[in-house]
Amino acid sequence: MNITIIGAGVIGMTSAYYLSKEGHDITIIDKGDGSDNCSFGNAGYISPSHFIPLASPGIVAQGLKWMLSNTSPFYIKPRLDASLIRWGLKFYSKSNEKTVAKNAPHLNDILQLSRNLMIDMDKEFDHGFRLEQKGCLMLYKSEKTGKHEIELAHEARRFGLETQILTAHQVQQMEPEVAVEVMGGVYFPIDCHLHPGQMMKSLYSKTQKEGVKILFSHEVEDFETQSDQVKAVITNNGKINCDQLIIAAGSWLEIVSKKLGIQLLLQPGKGYSTTYVKRSKNLQHPAILVDDRVAVTPLGTELRIGGTMELSGINSKIEMNRVSPIVHAVNTYFPDLHLDVQPIEKIWSGLRPCSPDGLPYIGRSPHHNNVIIAGGHAMLGISLAAATGLLIRQLVQKQKTEISIDPFRIDR
Ligand SMILES: Cc1cc2nc3c(=O)[nH]c(=O)nc-3n(C[C@H](O)[C@H](O)[C@H](O)COP(=O)(O)OP(=O)(O)OC[C@H]3O[C@@H](n4cnc5c(N)ncnc54)[C@H](O)[C@@H]3O)c2cc1C
């Protein structure tokens, strides 16, 4: 089959990886140059621990409180945008116990499947992703956050996840190289992490060796259709014919899908990261500094830190007033690290493709018989990439899917 995939992010690439094993003729189209997108500079967590969707009770009240501060980890740029308003209303209506109880088991299933597949893929790629199975620490400084994290740990156990509730002393023992200033932590041994940039480079080189064509600097502008079939993709660099189309355009998913009359709700959630090289002392485990919503990832002798969720539309502008609090937070948890705020050229930004209910979109277009959508993975794109790629292959091949994809359908 002649398959065209729009988007050379992690979701498009894992789809290509699984499909190329079946001998299909695959072309990936991307408007970028292959050196960056949201899949490159993120924190690299593979997080079965994140089985509670972003839309959950308390998040709206917390978000409104954060909105009042220009240095907080969450920000919505006020604007009259119909898509943002529809998304916000849906997010609000989904942030309740009932929806979390319904969605968390599905998120748990796909997270667990994806973790195992990603470990296999890294092995097959001669550890080119630099994947490490060291777990992840959720660290907290306040009693209120601790109570919440411990409740989550108990909930995780009900889902069969191993968790360890740690005192400050026990956290310190796990991080012998640096002083740790916390009230306590919860450890999820099942979590893993990898080097996202290395993972993307490995995916590009391995799939190309397997015969996948990647056309960078090709921006999708329109489609050629015949009844319920997409016949070709029109780009600024020419027309590409297809038997099967997969749209994996990250934060541009809503815009690209709309050209085919497919309506879905999606908002780009901007986040930042910055990487410190050649650390003489480093962390041994990735950690989330829960009170401040900051992620820290040791990558060999490098240390990457990141955070913030800015709903300010499609833009990659770096707001230093939101970057400095990330650095400050890390220094308050790990005072020995003495991190400086790096210059703006060393700050990376990426757009998380956020669906309003915290589940990805994986399924067929309701209006076409040869279009599949894969996206909206928000803060879990790396965690869910391998399972998404496998499910896309099973959808294309019209096979029974590994897990039910009904919860992820486009018109849910
Ligand atoms: C600070 C930060 C930290 C994060 N940490 C983690 C983490 O630890 N773990 C985790 O699981 N996730 C994490 N994420 C989320 C993760 O990075 C994303 O979910 C994931 O990268 C999304 O992948 P994608 O392939 O859908 O999109 P992208 O990587 O953005 O790829 C989409 C591609 O589509 C292309 N495209 C769009 N429109 C067009 C068009 N019209 N024509 C041609 N090409 C087009 C774009 O150029 C782009 O290359 C983090 C994100 C951020 C910002």
XYZ file of N, CA and C in Angstrom, residues 152-388:
711
model
N -2.402 9.432 45.299
C -2.176 8.941 43.925
C -1.386 7.628 43.935
N -0.433 7.538 44.864
C 0.372 6.305 44.961
C -0.536 5.113 45.300
N -1.490 5.332 46.227
C -2.422 4.245 46.570
C -3.307 3.891 45.378
N -3.740 4.922 44.679
C -4.565 4.708 43.478
C -3.764 3.900 42.437
N -2.495 4.265 42.284
C -1.635 3.564 41.310
C -1.523 2.079 41.675
N -1.436 1.801 42.974
C -1.339 0.388 43.400
C -2.589 -0.378 42.998
N -3.748 0.316 43.056
C -4.987 -0.358 42.629
C -4.934 -0.708 41.144
N -4.114 0.048 40.379
C -3.933 -0.266 38.954
C -2.788 -1.258 38.735
N -2.237 -1.754 39.828
C -1.162 -2.751 39.722
C 0.224 -2.151 39.561
N 0.362 -0.833 39.762
C 1.690 -0.216 39.633
C 2.399 -0.247 40.981
N 3.681 -0.615 40.968
C 4.447 -0.587 42.216
C 4.796 0.865 42.549
N 4.607 1.256 43.814
C 5.014 2.609 44.225
C 5.723 2.502 45.569
N 6.640 3.394 45.821
C 7.314 3.440 47.126
C 7.151 4.842 47.693
N 6.557 4.922 48.888
C 6.370 6.228 49.538
C 7.621 6.478 50.387
N 8.306 7.604 50.104
C 9.636 7.824 50.678
C 9.670 9.023 51.623
N 10.474 8.887 52.691
C 10.745 10.053 53.547
C 11.827 10.892 52.849
N 12.046 12.105 53.386
C 13.090 12.969 52.822
C 14.449 12.247 52.881
N 14.696 11.524 53.982
C 15.963 10.822 54.143
C 16.136 9.744 53.058
N 15.038 9.021 52.813
C 15.113 7.959 51.784
C 15.345 8.553 50.385
N 14.736 9.726 50.136
C 14.973 10.382 48.832
C 16.463 10.740 48.740
N 16.992 11.293 49.820
C 18.406 11.694 49.829
C 19.320 10.494 49.558
N 18.951 9.330 50.114
C 19.782 8.135 49.881
C 19.779 7.729 48.402
N 18.668 8.039 47.709
C 18.611 7.690 46.279
C 19.395 8.679 45.422
N 19.710 9.846 45.983
C 20.440 10.883 45.242
C 21.709 11.254 46.002
N 22.717 10.371 46.000
C 23.894 10.600 46.851
C 24.776 11.776 46.434
N 24.701 12.218 45.164
C 25.664 13.238 44.708
C 25.278 14.665 45.063
N 23.983 14.897 45.348
C 23.534 16.284 45.598
C 22.607 16.326 46.815
N 22.616 17.465 47.522
C 21.683 17.626 48.647
C 20.268 17.773 48.103
N 19.299 17.158 48.776
C 17.905 17.244 48.329
C 17.079 17.876 49.441
N 16.350 18.948 49.113
C 15.526 19.627 50.130
C 14.053 19.410 49.816
N 13.505 18.332 50.384
C 12.097 18.018 50.137
C 11.450 17.548 51.441
N 10.111 17.481 51.418
C 9.411 16.916 52.574
C 9.307 15.388 52.414
N 9.220 14.940 51.181
C 9.149 13.505 50.907
C 8.965 13.262 49.423
N 8.720 12.007 49.075
C 8.557 11.693 47.659
C 7.840 10.376 47.451
N 7.425 10.151 46.216
C 6.868 8.851 45.830
C 7.684 8.384 44.632
N 8.106 7.121 44.692
C 8.946 6.572 43.623
C 8.144 5.561 42.802
N 8.172 5.744 41.486
C 7.515 4.817 40.554
C 8.614 4.059 39.796
N 8.980 2.851 40.249
C 10.071 2.125 39.572
C 9.767 1.792 38.111
N 8.481 1.727 37.741
C 8.129 1.302 36.368
C 8.479 2.355 35.306
N 8.589 3.631 35.709
C 8.848 4.674 34.716
C 10.259 4.535 34.123
N 10.407 5.022 32.922
C 11.717 4.987 32.250
C 11.989 6.383 31.694
N 13.193 6.592 31.195
C 13.439 7.831 30.449
C 14.438 7.563 29.337
N 14.424 8.454 28.368
C 15.333 8.308 27.219
C 15.788 9.694 26.778
N 16.705 9.697 25.797
C 17.172 10.972 25.226
C 16.316 11.240 23.986
N 15.373 12.190 24.069
C 14.429 12.351 22.956
C 15.088 12.726 21.626
N 16.116 13.580 21.663
C 16.789 13.977 20.410
C 17.447 12.775 19.749
N 18.108 11.939 20.569
C 18.757 10.731 20.024
C 17.714 9.757 19.484
N 16.581 9.664 20.206
C 15.506 8.772 19.754
C 15.013 9.205 18.366
N 14.805 10.529 18.198
C 14.289 11.013 16.913
C 15.293 10.753 15.784
N 16.595 11.019 16.075
C 17.624 10.795 15.032
C 17.675 9.314 14.661
N 17.573 8.437 15.679
C 17.596 6.988 15.388
C 16.388 6.599 14.547
N 15.220 7.159 14.902
C 14.008 6.821 14.132
C 14.152 7.277 12.680
N 14.699 8.492 12.468
C 14.881 8.981 11.088
C 15.833 8.052 10.320
N 16.994 7.715 10.942
C 17.970 6.957 10.156
C 17.513 5.515 9.947
N 16.933 4.876 10.980
C 16.537 3.464 10.835
C 15.392 3.313 9.806
N 14.378 4.187 9.909
C 13.250 4.024 8.983
C 13.684 4.329 7.547
N 14.584 5.318 7.390
C 15.050 5.614 6.023
C 15.823 4.431 5.447
N 16.616 3.765 6.316
C 17.345 2.562 5.852
C 16.363 1.474 5.431
N 15.194 1.437 6.096
C 14.177 0.416 5.763
C 13.375 0.818 4.529
N 13.693 1.984 3.932
C 13.042 2.384 2.683
C 11.972 3.459 2.820
N 11.755 3.974 4.052
C 10.763 5.044 4.238
C 11.330 6.336 3.637
N 10.500 7.051 2.868
C 10.950 8.342 2.307
C 10.496 9.458 3.245
N 11.402 10.340 3.650
C 10.985 11.485 4.473
C 11.231 12.749 3.652
N 10.150 13.481 3.379
C 10.265 14.724 2.613
C 10.168 15.903 3.568
N 11.325 16.443 3.965
C 11.320 17.635 4.815
C 11.062 18.861 3.937
N 10.782 19.989 4.560
C 10.500 21.259 3.863
C 9.337 21.112 2.886
N 8.395 20.252 3.194
C 7.165 20.080 2.412
C 5.989 20.403 3.337
N 5.334 21.506 3.069
C 4.203 21.888 3.925
C 2.885 21.506 3.257
N 2.042 20.795 3.982
C 0.753 20.385 3.421
C -0.154 21.610 3.325
N -0.672 21.832 2.113
C -1.551 23.001 1.921
C -2.987 22.592 1.661
N -3.156 21.426 1.018
C -4.528 21.010 0.666
C -4.541 19.521 0.310
N -5.718 19.043 -0.069
C -5.860 17.620 -0.421
C -6.665 17.495 -1.710
N -6.422 16.405 -2.422
C -7.250 16.085 -3.584
C -8.132 14.906 -3.172
N -9.442 15.064 -3.251
C -10.318 13.987 -2.782
C -11.250 13.526 -3.908
N -11.746 12.292 -3.764
C -12.750 11.754 -4.686
C -13.726 10.949 -3.828
N -14.964 11.373 -3.804
C -15.987 10.869 -2.859
C -15.392 10.767 -1.445
N -15.338 9.584 -0.817
C -14.834 9.546 0.564
C -13.362 9.137 0.641
N -12.633 9.375 -0.431
C -11.216 8.981 -0.478
C -10.317 10.203 -0.656
N -9.195 10.236 0.067
C -8.170 11.242 -0.242
C -7.233 10.608 -1.259
N -7.082 11.265 -2.400
C -6.265 10.704 -3.483
C -4.835 11.224 -3.443
N -4.694 12.503 -3.001
C -3.341 13.089 -2.996
C -3.257 14.210 -1.976
N -2.019 14.442 -1.537
C -1.739 15.542 -0.609
C -1.029 16.619 -1.424
N -1.527 17.849 -1.331
C -0.895 18.951 -2.083
C 0.025 19.707 -1.124
N 1.298 19.795 -1.474
C 2.239 20.529 -0.614
C 2.805 21.718 -1.391
N 3.548 22.564 -0.688
C 4.194 23.705 -1.358
C 5.294 23.239 -2.309
N 5.593 21.919 -2.268
C 6.656 21.369 -3.120
C 6.139 20.287 -4.052
N 4.852 20.298 -4.306
C 4.299 19.316 -5.247
C 3.254 18.408 -4.617
N 2.753 17.490 -5.484
C 1.626 16.637 -5.087
C 2.125 15.225 -4.787
N 1.600 14.628 -3.719
C 1.998 13.251 -3.366
C 0.743 12.384 -3.330
N 0.693 11.367 -4.190
C -0.477 10.482 -4.254
C -0.469 9.523 -3.068
N -1.671 9.096 -2.648
C -1.689 8.119 -1.540
C -2.904 7.191 -1.622
N -2.706 5.942 -1.138
C -3.831 5.006 -0.968
C -4.396 5.176 0.433
N -3.478 5.469 1.368
C -3.844 5.595 2.789
C -3.146 6.826 3.350
N -3.897 7.637 4.105
C -3.309 8.851 4.689
C -3.359 8.772 6.212
N -2.248 9.128 6.857
C -2.220 9.212 8.328
C -1.837 10.642 8.689
N -2.677 11.292 9.478
C -2.363 12.676 9.876
C -1.836 12.646 11.304
N -0.537 13.002 11.438
C 0.128 13.003 12.761
C 0.850 14.348 12.898
N 0.083 15.419 12.746
C 0.690 16.755 12.610
C 0.859 17.487 13.938
N 0.892 16.762 15.051
C 1.160 17.385 16.354
C 0.178 18.517 16.644
N 0.699 19.670 17.030
C -0.163 20.787 17.419
C -0.901 21.411 16.235
N -0.541 20.998 15.019
C -1.221 21.504 13.813
C -2.323 20.534 13.370
N -2.592 19.524 14.181
C -3.552 18.475 13.805
C -4.930 19.052 13.480
N -5.383 19.988 14.316
C -6.717 20.559 14.106
C -6.765 21.314 12.768
N -5.702 22.096 12.501
C -5.669 22.923 11.284
C -5.624 22.039 10.038
N -4.755 21.016 10.062
C -4.599 20.158 8.880
C -5.874 19.335 8.663
N -6.430 18.780 9.749
C -7.624 17.927 9.621
C -8.824 18.727 9.113
N -8.873 19.996 9.529
C -10.007 20.846 9.130
C -10.092 21.010 7.612
N -8.939 20.936 6.936
C -8.930 21.056 5.469
C -9.699 19.910 4.820
N -9.892 18.809 5.601
C -10.669 17.669 5.096
C -12.058 17.623 5.729
N -12.403 18.691 6.444
C -13.719 18.748 7.093
C -13.790 17.935 8.379
N -12.629 17.522 8.911
C -12.627 16.744 10.163
C -12.490 17.730 11.317
N -13.481 17.723 12.203
C -13.463 18.652 13.341
C -12.915 17.930 14.559
N -11.887 18.468 15.159
C -11.471 17.955 16.472
C -10.931 19.113 17.298
N -10.991 18.945 18.618
C -10.559 20.019 19.507
C -9.119 19.773 19.952
N -8.288 20.797 19.766
C -6.884 20.659 20.135
C -6.287 22.038 20.397
N -5.468 22.141 21.423
C -4.753 23.390 21.688
C -3.270 23.098 21.873
N -2.407 23.957 21.301
C -0.971 23.799 21.571
C -0.646 24.272 22.986
N 0.043 23.467 23.751
C 0.437 23.835 25.126
C 1.949 24.009 25.158
N 2.396 25.284 25.127
C 3.841 25.515 25.021
C 4.573 25.181 26.330
N 5.710 24.531 26.180
C 6.564 24.259 27.346
C 7.999 24.569 26.982
N 8.851 24.713 28.007
C 10.258 25.050 27.792
C 11.153 23.987 28.409
N 12.359 23.856 27.836
C 13.389 23.083 28.530
C 14.740 23.739 28.282
N 15.679 23.423 29.147
C 17.051 23.883 28.944
C 17.966 22.804 29.500
N 19.113 22.616 28.841
C 19.964 21.477 29.177
C 21.332 21.979 29.629
N 21.780 21.469 30.767
C 23.079 21.844 31.337
C 24.047 20.706 31.030
N 25.191 21.051 30.425
C 26.105 19.990 29.972
C 27.253 19.809 30.963
N 27.928 18.685 30.829
C 29.131 18.353 31.619
C 28.968 18.634 33.105
N 28.003 18.014 33.706
C 27.789 18.173 35.145
C 28.763 17.268 35.899
N 29.485 17.820 36.852
C 30.362 16.937 37.644
C 29.529 16.167 38.664
N 28.465 16.807 39.170
C 27.521 16.114 40.062
C 26.172 16.116 39.346
N 25.538 14.965 39.355
C 24.243 14.934 38.657
C 23.238 14.092 39.446
N 21.987 14.192 39.031
C 20.957 13.358 39.649
C 21.078 11.932 39.112
N 20.596 10.975 39.889
C 20.613 9.570 39.463
C 19.268 9.170 38.845
N 18.214 9.928 39.178
C 16.860 9.572 38.717
C 16.166 10.807 38.156
N 15.315 10.617 37.156
C 14.448 11.721 36.753
C 13.498 12.047 37.907
N 13.070 13.295 37.994
C 12.159 13.662 39.088
C 11.195 14.748 38.632
N 9.993 14.688 39.194
C 9.044 15.777 38.986
C 8.940 16.536 40.298
N 9.169 17.839 40.236
C 9.088 18.686 41.422
C 7.640 19.159 41.461
N 6.826 18.409 42.204
C 5.382 18.484 41.983
C 4.802 19.856 42.337
N 5.245 20.460 43.438
C 4.658 21.762 43.814
C 4.860 22.802 42.716
N 5.965 22.663 41.952
C 6.296 23.679 40.944
C 6.066 23.202 39.515
N 5.579 21.970 39.351
C 5.336 21.397 38.023
C 6.573 21.477 37.127
N 7.718 21.065 37.671
C 8.974 21.098 36.910
C 9.493 19.673 36.777
N 10.041 19.363 35.591
C 10.611 18.027 35.357
C 12.125 18.148 35.259
N 12.856 17.232 35.904
C 14.320 17.217 35.757
C 14.734 15.830 35.274
N 15.601 15.807 34.263
C 15.998 14.528 33.664
C 17.516 14.466 33.530
N 18.165 13.538 34.233
C 19.595 13.345 33.978
C 19.777 12.564 32.671
N 20.627 13.073 31.790
C 20.901 12.393 30.516
C 22.416 12.217 30.432
N 22.948 11.177 31.049
C 24.401 11.002 31.151
C 24.965 12.126 32.007
N 25.925 12.878 31.440
C 26.507 13.987 32.214
C 25.716 15.286 31.994
N 24.616 15.187 31.256
C 23.776 16.380 31.052
C 22.595 16.354 32.019
N 22.053 17.538 32.270
C 20.830 17.611 33.077
C 19.844 18.506 32.340
N 18.690 17.950 32.031
C 17.646 18.748 31.354
C 16.574 19.105 32.363
N 16.136 20.349 32.346
C 15.032 20.740 33.218
C 13.954 21.391 32.344
N 12.701 21.250 32.726
C 11.666 21.821 31.869
C 10.337 21.959 32.584
N 9.453 22.709 31.948
C 8.115 22.878 32.514
C 7.326 23.947 31.782
N 6.267 24.379 32.427
C 5.239 25.357 31.994
C 4.268 24.787 30.951
N 3.072 25.305 31.009
C 2.034 24.969 30.035
C 1.373 26.301 29.670
N 1.710 26.799 28.476
C 1.179 28.096 28.046
C 0.212 27.874 26.899
N -1.039 28.221 27.097
C -1.991 28.113 25.986
C -2.043 29.482 25.305
N -1.104 29.704 24.397
C -1.032 31.023 23.758
C -1.025 30.897 22.241
N -1.613 29.804 21.744
C -1.696 29.608 20.301
C -0.394 29.036 19.747
N -0.352 28.974 18.392
C 0.843 28.402 17.756
C 1.919 29.478 17.691
N 2.893 29.393 18.551
C 4.053 30.295 18.487
C 5.161 29.672 19.330
N 6.413 29.989 18.962
C 7.535 29.386 19.697
C 8.286 30.444 20.507
N 7.610 31.574 20.758
C 8.270 32.671 21.476
C 8.669 32.233 22.892
N 9.892 32.594 23.259
C 10.378 32.206 24.595
C 10.175 33.361 25.571
N 9.367 33.104 26.602
C 9.083 34.117 27.631
C 10.010 33.824 28.804
N 11.069 34.631 28.937
C 12.065 34.339 29.969
C 11.487 34.431 31.387
N 10.415 35.241 31.552
C 9.826 35.333 32.898
C 9.170 34.021 33.322
N 8.952 33.116 32.371
C 8.415 31.790 32.732
C 9.526 30.740 32.790
N 10.680 31.059 32.201
C 11.798 30.112 32.242
C 12.530 30.227 33.587
N 12.764 31.474 34.036
C 13.527 31.664 35.298
C 12.913 30.895 36.475
N 11.572 30.886 36.663
C 11.029 30.124 37.803
C 11.316 28.626 37.731
N 11.498 28.087 36.524
C 11.833 26.655 36.398
C 13.211 26.433 37.025
N 14.166 27.299 36.658
C 15.538 27.169 37.172
C 15.528 27.383 38.688
N 14.799 28.406 39.123
C 14.733 28.725 40.550
C 14.182 27.522 41.332
N 13.120 26.911 40.807
C 12.511 25.764 41.509
C 13.533 24.647 41.681
N 14.287 24.335 40.607
C 15.258 23.237 40.697
C 16.295 23.553 41.779
N 16.745 24.814 41.822
C 17.752 25.185 42.844
C 17.206 25.060 44.268
N 15.895 25.255 44.447
C 15.368 25.126 45.811
C 15.237 23.648 46.238
N 15.063 22.745 45.272
C 15.004 21.310 45.620
C 16.414 20.716 45.720
N 17.319 21.210 44.838
C 18.688 20.662 44.773
C 19.679 21.831 44.857
N 19.884 22.410 46.068
C 20.692 23.636 46.166
C 22.141 23.466 45.697
N 22.663 22.218 45.747
C 24.060 22.015 45.298
C 24.246 22.182 43.799
N 23.173 22.124 43.049
C 23.327 22.170 41.586
C 23.741 23.567 41.104
N 23.340 24.608 41.845
C 23.703 26.000 41.500
C 23.468 26.295 40.016
N 22.266 26.053 39.553
C 22.002 26.277 38.127
C 21.787 27.767 37.848
N 22.376 28.244 36.733
C 22.135 29.632 36.292
C 20.999 29.616 35.288
N 20.372 30.784 35.128
C 19.404 30.900 34.030
C 20.241 31.054 32.758
N 20.117 30.092 31.849
C 20.945 30.123 30.633
C 20.402 31.192 29.670
N 21.263 31.672 28.743
C 20.797 32.692 27.792
C 19.688 32.150 26.885
N 18.929 33.060 26.322
C 17.724 32.692 25.543
C 18.034 31.688 24.416
N 19.246 31.765 23.830
C 19.600 30.843 22.719
C 19.642 29.398 23.213
N 19.795 29.215 24.528
C 19.900 27.836 25.045
C 18.571 27.346 25.616
N 17.512 28.100 25.359
C 16.195 27.666 25.839
C 15.434 27.085 24.652
N 14.870 25.920 24.870
C 14.088 25.240 23.829
C 12.608 25.392 24.169
N 11.785 25.569 23.138
C 10.337 25.528 23.400
C 9.680 24.520 22.460
N 8.610 23.913 22.941
C 7.879 22.939 22.128
C 6.391 23.055 22.396
N 5.593 22.634 21.412
C 4.131 22.752 21.534
C 3.516 21.375 21.743
N 2.992 21.147 22.951
C 2.325 19.860 23.222
C 0.941 19.892 22.576
N 0.588 18.867 21.808
C -0.753 18.848 21.205
C -1.781 18.347 22.228
N -2.556 19.268 22.809
C -3.417 18.907 23.945
C -4.872 18.715 23.541
N -5.392 17.522 23.768
C -6.833 17.286 23.602
C -7.497 17.756 24.906
N -8.805 18.054 24.885
C -9.412 18.594 26.103
C -9.686 17.562 27.201
N -9.704 16.265 26.868
C -10.003 15.277 27.915
C -8.787 14.466 28.339
N -7.603 14.808 27.803
C -6.371 14.146 28.232
C -6.135 12.790 27.575
N -6.975 12.394 26.627
C -6.728 11.154 25.881
C -6.298 11.524 24.463
N -5.456 10.689 23.858
C -5.067 10.997 22.474
C -6.196 10.693 21.491
N -6.033 11.180 20.277
C -6.935 10.815 19.174
C -6.239 9.733 18.355
N -6.818 8.556 18.338
C -6.268 7.470 17.505
C -7.466 6.786 16.860
N -7.647 6.995 15.574
C -8.803 6.356 14.930
C -9.017 6.873 13.528
N -10.046 6.310 12.909
C -10.359 6.664 11.527
C -11.146 7.961 11.453
N -10.969 8.689 10.359
C -11.795 9.876 10.109
C -13.232 9.419 9.949
N -14.191 10.124 10.565
C -15.592 9.720 10.400
C -16.108 9.931 8.972
N -15.366 10.725 8.161
C -15.881 11.073 6.826
C -15.144 10.412 5.663
N -14.050 9.694 5.943
C -13.245 9.155 4.829
C -12.939 7.686 5.089
N -12.723 6.939 4.034
C -12.406 5.527 4.281
C -10.914 5.235 4.208
N -10.084 6.260 3.951
C -8.635 5.992 3.939
C -7.837 7.040 4.725
N -8.476 7.612 5.752
C -7.763 8.616 6.572
C -7.787 8.199 8.044
N -6.596 8.206 8.650
C -6.461 7.873 10.080
C -5.799 9.055 10.782
N -6.286 9.339 11.985
C -5.734 10.451 12.765
C -4.928 9.872 13.927
N -3.744 10.464 14.184
C -2.920 10.041 15.331
C -2.327 11.298 15.952
N -2.838 11.676 17.121
C -2.290 12.903 17.729
C -2.990 13.256 19.021
N -2.715 14.483 19.493
C -3.350 14.962 20.719
C -2.803 14.287 21.967
N -1.513 13.909 21.950
C -0.941 13.162 23.085
C -0.476 14.064 24.223
N -0.623 15.379 24.048
C -0.311 16.353 25.103
C 1.056 16.087 25.733
N 1.056 15.863 27.076
C 2.334 15.694 27.784
C 2.815 14.248 27.790
N 2.173 13.389 26.957
C 2.512 11.961 26.985
C 2.919 11.408 25.618
N 3.351 12.283 24.728
C 3.658 11.823 23.363
C 4.772 10.796 23.301
N 5.805 10.974 24.128
C 6.923 10.017 24.111
C 6.453 8.727 24.800
N 5.714 8.907 25.901
C 5.221 7.744 26.661
C 4.303 6.865 25.820
N 3.526 7.481 24.931
C 2.497 6.727 24.201
C 2.863 6.442 22.745
N 4.063 6.867 22.331
C 4.390 6.803 20.895
C 4.427 5.378 20.360
N 5.071 4.475 21.100
C 5.240 3.130 20.555
C 3.885 2.439 20.406
N 3.033 2.551 21.440
C 1.710 1.907 21.345
C 0.896 2.548 20.223
N 0.993 3.876 20.089
C 0.235 4.542 19.022
C 0.671 4.010 17.656
